[in-house]
CSV table of C-alpha atoms in Angstrom, one decimal:
chain,number,residue,atom,x,y,z
A,1,UNK,CA,-49.9,23.9,16.4
A,2,UNK,CA,-47.5,21.0,16.1
A,3,UNK,CA,-44.3,21.7,18.1
A,4,UNK,CA,-40.8,20.9,16.7
A,5,UNK,CA,-40.0,17.2,17.0
A,6,UNK,CA,-37.9,16.3,20.0
A,7,UNK,CA,-35.4,14.6,17.8
A,8,UNK,CA,-34.3,17.9,16.3
A,9,UNK,CA,-33.6,19.3,19.7
A,10,UNK,CA,-31.6,16.2,20.7
A,11,UNK,CA,-29.6,16.5,17.4
A,12,UNK,CA,-28.9,20.2,18.1
A,13,UNK,CA,-27.9,19.3,21.7
A,14,UNK,CA,-25.5,16.7,20.3
A,15,UNK,CA,-24.0,19.1,17.9
A,16,UNK,CA,-23.4,21.7,20.6
A,17,UNK,CA,-22.0,19.1,22.9
A,18,UNK,CA,-19.5,18.0,20.2
A,19,UNK,CA,-18.4,21.6,19.7
A,20,UNK,CA,-17.7,21.8,23.4
A,21,UNK,CA,-15.7,18.6,23.3
A,22,UNK,CA,-13.6,20.0,20.4
A,23,UNK,CA,-13.0,23.2,22.4
A,24,UNK,CA,-11.8,21.3,25.4
A,25,UNK,CA,-9.5,19.1,23.4
A,26,UNK,CA,-8.0,21.7,21.0
A,27,UNK,CA,-7.8,25.0,22.8
A,28,UNK,CA,-4.9,25.8,25.1
A,29,UNK,CA,-6.4,28.8,27.0
A,30,UNK,CA,-7.7,27.5,30.4
A,31,UNK,CA,-10.5,30.0,30.4
A,32,UNK,CA,-11.7,28.9,26.9
A,33,UNK,CA,-11.6,25.3,28.1
A,34,UNK,CA,-13.8,26.3,30.9
A,35,UNK,CA,-16.2,28.0,28.6
A,36,UNK,CA,-16.3,24.9,26.4
A,37,UNK,CA,-17.3,22.9,29.5
A,38,UNK,CA,-20.1,25.3,30.1
A,39,UNK,CA,-21.2,24.8,26.5
A,40,UNK,CA,-21.4,21.1,27.0
A,41,UNK,CA,-23.4,21.5,30.2
A,42,UNK,CA,-25.8,23.7,28.4
A,43,UNK,CA,-26.2,21.2,25.6
A,44,UNK,CA,-27.1,18.6,28.2
A,45,UNK,CA,-29.6,21.0,29.7
A,46,UNK,CA,-31.2,21.4,26.3
A,47,UNK,CA,-31.6,17.6,25.9
A,48,UNK,CA,-33.1,17.5,29.5
A,49,UNK,CA,-35.7,20.1,28.7
A,50,UNK,CA,-36.5,18.6,25.3
A,51,UNK,CA,-37.2,15.2,26.9
A,52,UNK,CA,-39.2,16.8,29.7
A,53,UNK,CA,-41.4,18.4,27.1
A,54,UNK,CA,-41.7,15.1,25.2
A,55,UNK,CA,-43.0,13.1,28.2
A,56,UNK,CA,-44.8,16.1,29.8
A,57,UNK,CA,-42.9,15.5,33.0
A,58,UNK,CA,-41.3,18.2,35.1
A,59,UNK,CA,-38.4,16.1,36.4
A,60,UNK,CA,-36.1,17.0,33.5
A,61,UNK,CA,-36.6,20.7,34.2
A,62,UNK,CA,-35.7,20.1,37.9
A,63,UNK,CA,-32.5,18.4,36.8
A,64,UNK,CA,-31.6,21.4,34.8
A,65,UNK,CA,-31.7,23.3,38.0
A,66,UNK,CA,-29.2,21.0,39.6
A,67,UNK,CA,-26.9,21.1,36.6
A,68,UNK,CA,-27.0,24.9,36.8
A,69,UNK,CA,-26.1,24.9,40.5
A,70,UNK,CA,-23.2,22.4,39.9
A,71,UNK,CA,-22.0,24.6,37.0
A,72,UNK,CA,-22.0,27.7,39.2
A,73,UNK,CA,-20.0,25.9,41.9
A,74,UNK,CA,-17.6,24.5,39.3
A,75,UNK,CA,-17.1,27.9,37.8
A,76,UNK,CA,-16.4,29.5,41.1
A,77,UNK,CA,-13.8,26.9,42.1
A,78,UNK,CA,-12.3,26.6,38.6
A,79,UNK,CA,-11.8,30.3,38.2
A,80,UNK,CA,-10.2,30.5,41.6
A,81,UNK,CA,-7.8,27.8,40.5
A,82,UNK,CA,-7.1,29.7,37.3
A,83,UNK,CA,-6.4,32.9,39.2
A,84,UNK,CA,-4.0,31.0,41.6
A,85,UNK,CA,-2.2,29.4,38.7
A,86,UNK,CA,-1.8,32.7,37.0
A,87,UNK,CA,-0.2,34.1,40.1
A,88,UNK,CA,2.5,31.5,40.2
A,89,UNK,CA,3.0,30.8,36.5
A,90,UNK,CA,2.0,34.2,35.0
A,91,UNK,CA,0.2,32.2,32.3
A,92,UNK,CA,-3.0,30.3,31.8
A,93,UNK,CA,-1.8,28.3,28.9
A,94,UNK,CA,-2.4,24.7,29.9
A,95,UNK,CA,0.8,23.6,28.1
A,96,UNK,CA,2.8,25.7,30.7
A,97,UNK,CA,1.2,23.8,33.6
A,98,UNK,CA,3.5,20.8,33.4
A,99,UNK,CA,4.9,20.5,36.9
A,100,UNK,CA,3.3,18.9,39.9
A,101,UNK,CA,4.8,21.4,42.3
A,102,UNK,CA,5.0,24.7,40.4
B,1,UNK,CA,-43.5,17.2,6.7
B,2,UNK,CA,-45.1,20.6,6.5
B,3,UNK,CA,-43.1,23.7,7.3
B,4,UNK,CA,-44.6,25.3,10.3
B,5,UNK,CA,-43.5,28.7,11.8
B,6,UNK,CA,-42.0,26.9,14.7
B,7,UNK,CA,-39.8,24.9,12.5
B,8,UNK,CA,-38.6,28.0,10.7
B,9,UNK,CA,-37.8,29.7,14.0
B,10,UNK,CA,-36.1,26.5,15.2
B,11,UNK,CA,-33.8,26.2,12.3
B,12,UNK,CA,-32.9,29.9,12.3
B,13,UNK,CA,-32.1,29.9,16.0
B,14,UNK,CA,-30.2,26.6,15.7
B,15,UNK,CA,-28.0,28.2,13.0
B,16,UNK,CA,-27.4,31.2,15.3
B,17,UNK,CA,-26.5,29.0,18.3
B,18,UNK,CA,-24.1,26.8,16.3
B,19,UNK,CA,-22.6,29.8,14.8
B,20,UNK,CA,-22.1,31.3,18.2
B,21,UNK,CA,-20.5,28.1,19.5
B,22,UNK,CA,-18.1,28.1,16.5
B,23,UNK,CA,-17.3,31.7,17.1
B,24,UNK,CA,-16.5,30.9,20.7
B,25,UNK,CA,-14.2,28.1,19.6
B,26,UNK,CA,-12.3,29.9,17.0
B,27,UNK,CA,-12.0,33.6,18.1
B,28,UNK,CA,-8.6,34.5,19.3
B,29,UNK,CA,-9.7,37.0,21.8
B,30,UNK,CA,-11.1,35.5,25.0
B,31,UNK,CA,-13.5,38.4,25.5
B,32,UNK,CA,-15.1,37.7,22.1
B,33,UNK,CA,-15.3,34.1,23.0
B,34,UNK,CA,-17.2,34.9,26.2
B,35,UNK,CA,-19.6,37.2,24.4
B,36,UNK,CA,-20.3,34.5,21.8
B,37,UNK,CA,-21.1,32.2,24.6
B,38,UNK,CA,-23.5,34.7,26.0
B,39,UNK,CA,-25.3,34.8,22.6
B,40,UNK,CA,-25.4,31.0,22.6
B,41,UNK,CA,-27.0,31.0,26.1
B,42,UNK,CA,-29.6,33.6,25.1
B,43,UNK,CA,-30.6,31.5,22.0
B,44,UNK,CA,-30.8,28.3,24.1
B,45,UNK,CA,-33.1,30.2,26.5
B,46,UNK,CA,-35.4,30.9,23.6
B,47,UNK,CA,-35.4,27.2,22.9
B,48,UNK,CA,-36.4,26.7,26.5
B,49,UNK,CA,-39.4,29.0,26.0
B,50,UNK,CA,-40.4,27.0,22.9
B,51,UNK,CA,-40.1,23.8,24.9
B,52,UNK,CA,-42.6,25.1,27.5
B,53,UNK,CA,-40.0,25.8,30.2
B,54,UNK,CA,-40.4,29.6,30.8
B,55,UNK,CA,-39.0,29.6,34.3
B,56,UNK,CA,-35.9,27.6,33.3
B,57,UNK,CA,-35.4,30.1,30.4
B,58,UNK,CA,-35.4,33.0,32.8
B,59,UNK,CA,-33.0,31.2,35.2
B,60,UNK,CA,-30.8,30.6,32.2
B,61,UNK,CA,-30.6,34.2,31.3
B,62,UNK,CA,-30.1,35.5,34.8
B,63,UNK,CA,-27.8,32.8,36.2
B,64,UNK,CA,-25.9,31.6,33.1
B,65,UNK,CA,-25.8,34.5,30.8
B,66,UNK,CA,-25.8,37.0,33.7
B,67,UNK,CA,-23.9,35.8,36.7
B,68,UNK,CA,-21.6,33.0,35.4
B,69,UNK,CA,-20.5,34.9,32.2
B,70,UNK,CA,-19.9,38.1,34.1
B,71,UNK,CA,-17.6,36.1,36.4
B,72,UNK,CA,-15.8,34.8,33.3
B,73,UNK,CA,-15.4,38.3,31.9
B,74,UNK,CA,-14.3,39.6,35.2
B,75,UNK,CA,-11.5,37.0,35.5
B,76,UNK,CA,-10.4,37.5,31.9
B,77,UNK,CA,-10.1,41.2,32.4
B,78,UNK,CA,-8.5,40.8,35.9
B,79,UNK,CA,-5.8,38.6,34.5
B,80,UNK,CA,-5.4,40.5,31.3
B,81,UNK,CA,-5.6,37.2,29.5
B,82,UNK,CA,-7.5,38.3,26.4
B,83,UNK,CA,-4.9,37.3,23.9
B,84,UNK,CA,-2.9,34.1,24.5
B,85,UNK,CA,0.5,34.1,22.9
B,86,UNK,CA,0.7,31.7,19.9
B,87,UNK,CA,3.3,29.1,20.4
B,88,UNK,CA,4.2,25.7,19.2
B,89,UNK,CA,2.1,23.3,21.3
B,90,UNK,CA,3.8,20.0,22.2
B,91,UNK,CA,0.5,18.2,21.5
B,92,UNK,CA,-0.2,19.3,17.9
B,93,UNK,CA,-1.3,15.9,16.8
B,94,UNK,CA,-4.0,16.1,19.4
B,95,UNK,CA,-6.0,18.5,17.3
B,96,UNK,CA,-6.5,16.2,14.3
B,97,UNK,CA,-7.3,13.3,16.7
B,98,UNK,CA,-9.9,15.5,18.5
B,99,UNK,CA,-11.6,16.4,15.2
B,100,UNK,CA,-11.6,12.8,14.0
B,101,UNK,CA,-13.1,11.6,17.3
B,102,UNK,CA,-15.7,14.4,17.2
B,103,UNK,CA,-16.8,13.4,13.7
B,104,UNK,CA,-17.1,9.8,14.9
B,105,UNK,CA,-19.1,10.9,17.9
B,106,UNK,CA,-21.5,13.0,16.0
B,107,UNK,CA,-21.9,10.2,13.4
B,108,UNK,CA,-22.8,7.7,16.1
B,109,UNK,CA,-25.2,10.1,17.7
B,110,UNK,CA,-26.8,10.8,14.3
B,111,UNK,CA,-27.1,7.1,13.6
B,112,UNK,CA,-28.9,6.5,16.9
B,113,UNK,CA,-31.1,9.6,16.7
B,114,UNK,CA,-32.2,9.5,13.1
B,115,UNK,CA,-31.9,5.9,12.0
B,116,UNK,CA,-32.5,3.8,15.0
B,117,UNK,CA,-35.2,5.9,16.6
B,118,UNK,CA,-38.7,4.8,16.0
B,119,UNK,CA,-41.4,6.9,14.3
B,120,UNK,CA,-42.0,10.3,15.7
B,121,UNK,CA,-44.6,10.1,18.4
B,122,UNK,CA,-47.0,13.0,18.7
B,123,UNK,CA,-45.9,15.2,21.6
B,124,UNK,CA,-48.5,15.4,24.3
B,125,UNK,CA,-50.0,18.8,24.9
B,126,UNK,CA,-49.3,20.4,28.3
B,127,UNK,CA,-51.2,22.9,30.3
B,128,UNK,CA,-50.6,26.6,30.4
B,129,UNK,CA,-49.0,26.4,33.9
B,130,UNK,CA,-46.5,23.7,32.9
B,131,UNK,CA,-43.0,24.8,33.6
B,132,UNK,CA,-44.0,27.9,35.5
B,133,UNK,CA,-42.6,28.9,38.9
B,134,UNK,CA,-45.5,27.4,40.9
B,135,UNK,CA,-45.1,24.0,39.1
B,136,UNK,CA,-41.3,24.0,39.5
B,137,UNK,CA,-41.4,25.1,43.1
B,138,UNK,CA,-44.0,22.5,44.1
B,139,UNK,CA,-42.0,19.7,42.4
B,140,UNK,CA,-38.7,20.9,43.8
B,141,UNK,CA,-39.9,21.1,47.4
B,142,UNK,CA,-42.0,18.0,47.4
B,143,UNK,CA,-40.1,15.4,45.4
B,144,UNK,CA,-36.6,16.8,45.4
B,145,UNK,CA,-36.1,18.3,48.8
B,146,UNK,CA,-33.0,16.3,49.8
B,147,UNK,CA,-31.1,17.0,46.5
B,148,UNK,CA,-32.1,20.7,46.9
B,149,UNK,CA,-30.5,20.9,50.3
B,150,UNK,CA,-27.5,19.0,49.2
B,151,UNK,CA,-27.1,21.6,46.4
B,152,UNK,CA,-27.1,24.4,48.9
B,153,UNK,CA,-24.4,22.6,50.8
B,154,UNK,CA,-22.4,22.1,47.5
B,155,UNK,CA,-22.6,25.9,46.8
B,156,UNK,CA,-21.4,26.6,50.3
B,157,UNK,CA,-18.4,24.3,49.9
B,158,UNK,CA,-17.6,25.9,46.5
B,159,UNK,CA,-17.7,29.3,48.0
B,160,UNK,CA,-15.4,28.4,50.9
B,161,UNK,CA,-13.1,26.7,48.3
B,162,UNK,CA,-13.0,29.7,46.1
B,163,UNK,CA,-12.1,31.9,49.1
B,164,UNK,CA,-9.4,29.5,50.3
B,165,UNK,CA,-7.9,29.0,46.9
B,166,UNK,CA,-7.5,32.7,46.1
B,167,UNK,CA,-6.1,33.6,49.5
B,168,UNK,CA,-2.6,35.1,49.3
B,169,UNK,CA,-0.6,32.1,50.4
B,170,UNK,CA,2.8,33.8,50.5
B,171,UNK,CA,2.1,35.1,54.0
B,172,UNK,CA,1.5,38.7,53.2
B,173,UNK,CA,-1.8,38.8,55.0
B,174,UNK,CA,-2.1,41.0,58.0
B,175,UNK,CA,-2.9,38.0,60.3
B,176,UNK,CA,0.2,36.2,59.1
B,177,UNK,CA,2.4,39.2,59.7
B,178,UNK,CA,1.2,39.6,63.2
B,179,UNK,CA,1.6,36.0,64.1
B,180,UNK,CA,5.1,35.9,62.6
B,181,UNK,CA,7.5,36.2,65.6
B,182,UNK,CA,10.1,37.9,63.4
B,183,UNK,CA,7.8,40.8,62.5
B,184,UNK,CA,9.8,43.9,62.7
B,185,UNK,CA,8.8,47.0,64.6
B,186,UNK,CA,8.6,48.8,61.3
B,187,UNK,CA,6.0,46.4,60.1
B,188,UNK,CA,4.0,46.8,63.3
B,189,UNK,CA,4.2,50.5,63.0
B,190,UNK,CA,3.0,50.4,59.4
B,191,UNK,CA,0.2,48.2,60.5
B,192,UNK,CA,-0.7,50.6,63.3
B,193,UNK,CA,-0.9,53.4,60.8
B,194,UNK,CA,-3.0,51.4,58.5
B,195,UNK,CA,-5.3,50.4,61.2
B,196,UNK,CA,-5.6,53.9,62.8
B,197,UNK,CA,-8.7,55.8,61.9
B,198,UNK,CA,-7.9,58.4,59.3
B,199,UNK,CA,-7.7,61.8,60.8
B,200,UNK,CA,-9.6,64.5,58.8
B,201,UNK,CA,-7.4,66.7,56.8
B,202,UNK,CA,-6.2,69.9,58.5
B,203,UNK,CA,-6.0,68.2,61.9
B,204,UNK,CA,-2.6,67.1,63.1
B,205,UNK,CA,-2.2,63.5,64.0
B,206,UNK,CA,-2.0,63.0,67.8
């Protein structure tokens, strides 16, 4: 059984990453922006695992672990920030967050 | 190139994952966006299984689609921020620029991936145990012990940061009230009542 070529996975990963970039740049809801960042991290994970399979080395899969841990930490802190901003501004639209000392 | 079952599955799932990503981008309701993202993560975990990474796939489902997305949904519902009001954004021109740059980016990547890459090498076969928990654990604790410990420290710092950031900073915590020299007797009495053990109903308070 011939597996799917690695290039296809890399292309799919690039597409998903680009969609995440578009989400970060065009959406105004802070939570959607965070979810787009998660999408980009996930696309990078897909490329890592694809190359780990290509070279039959496990190191790529280990790096996926670290990316997941960093993503979890980032989500915890980022959502705490969003909750705090919502308390003071009563909004999570990033266009409303335009003062240094709200 | 012959059409193998793997290829058919790959293209079907790729279509689903890109569709889910698009749905996340363009749905107006943040809850729908989060659920589309869960679908995308589930599809990517199937890709991980096809790429001989079963353990990573399970971690993806439990940690990403489970824990992280539940946290997202929890915050969305806590804030009641499902629908964002539509308003004129001061940065409208940014949307067109973002789309243009995204097309350029994907064009550059496609050029590198499909035109500049050499002929497809045959992918080396891997053993049955490749990517299983034993394999991953051995690698993690032999070659990547220091990064592993640093990751645990990072998670600890993130947890402390989340607690500190969401603390009520307007001084309404009980500790702040007690340390405040201007605390009125009414406040102290109220605190005493809150702190007293609840007497069972029917018994008068002493």
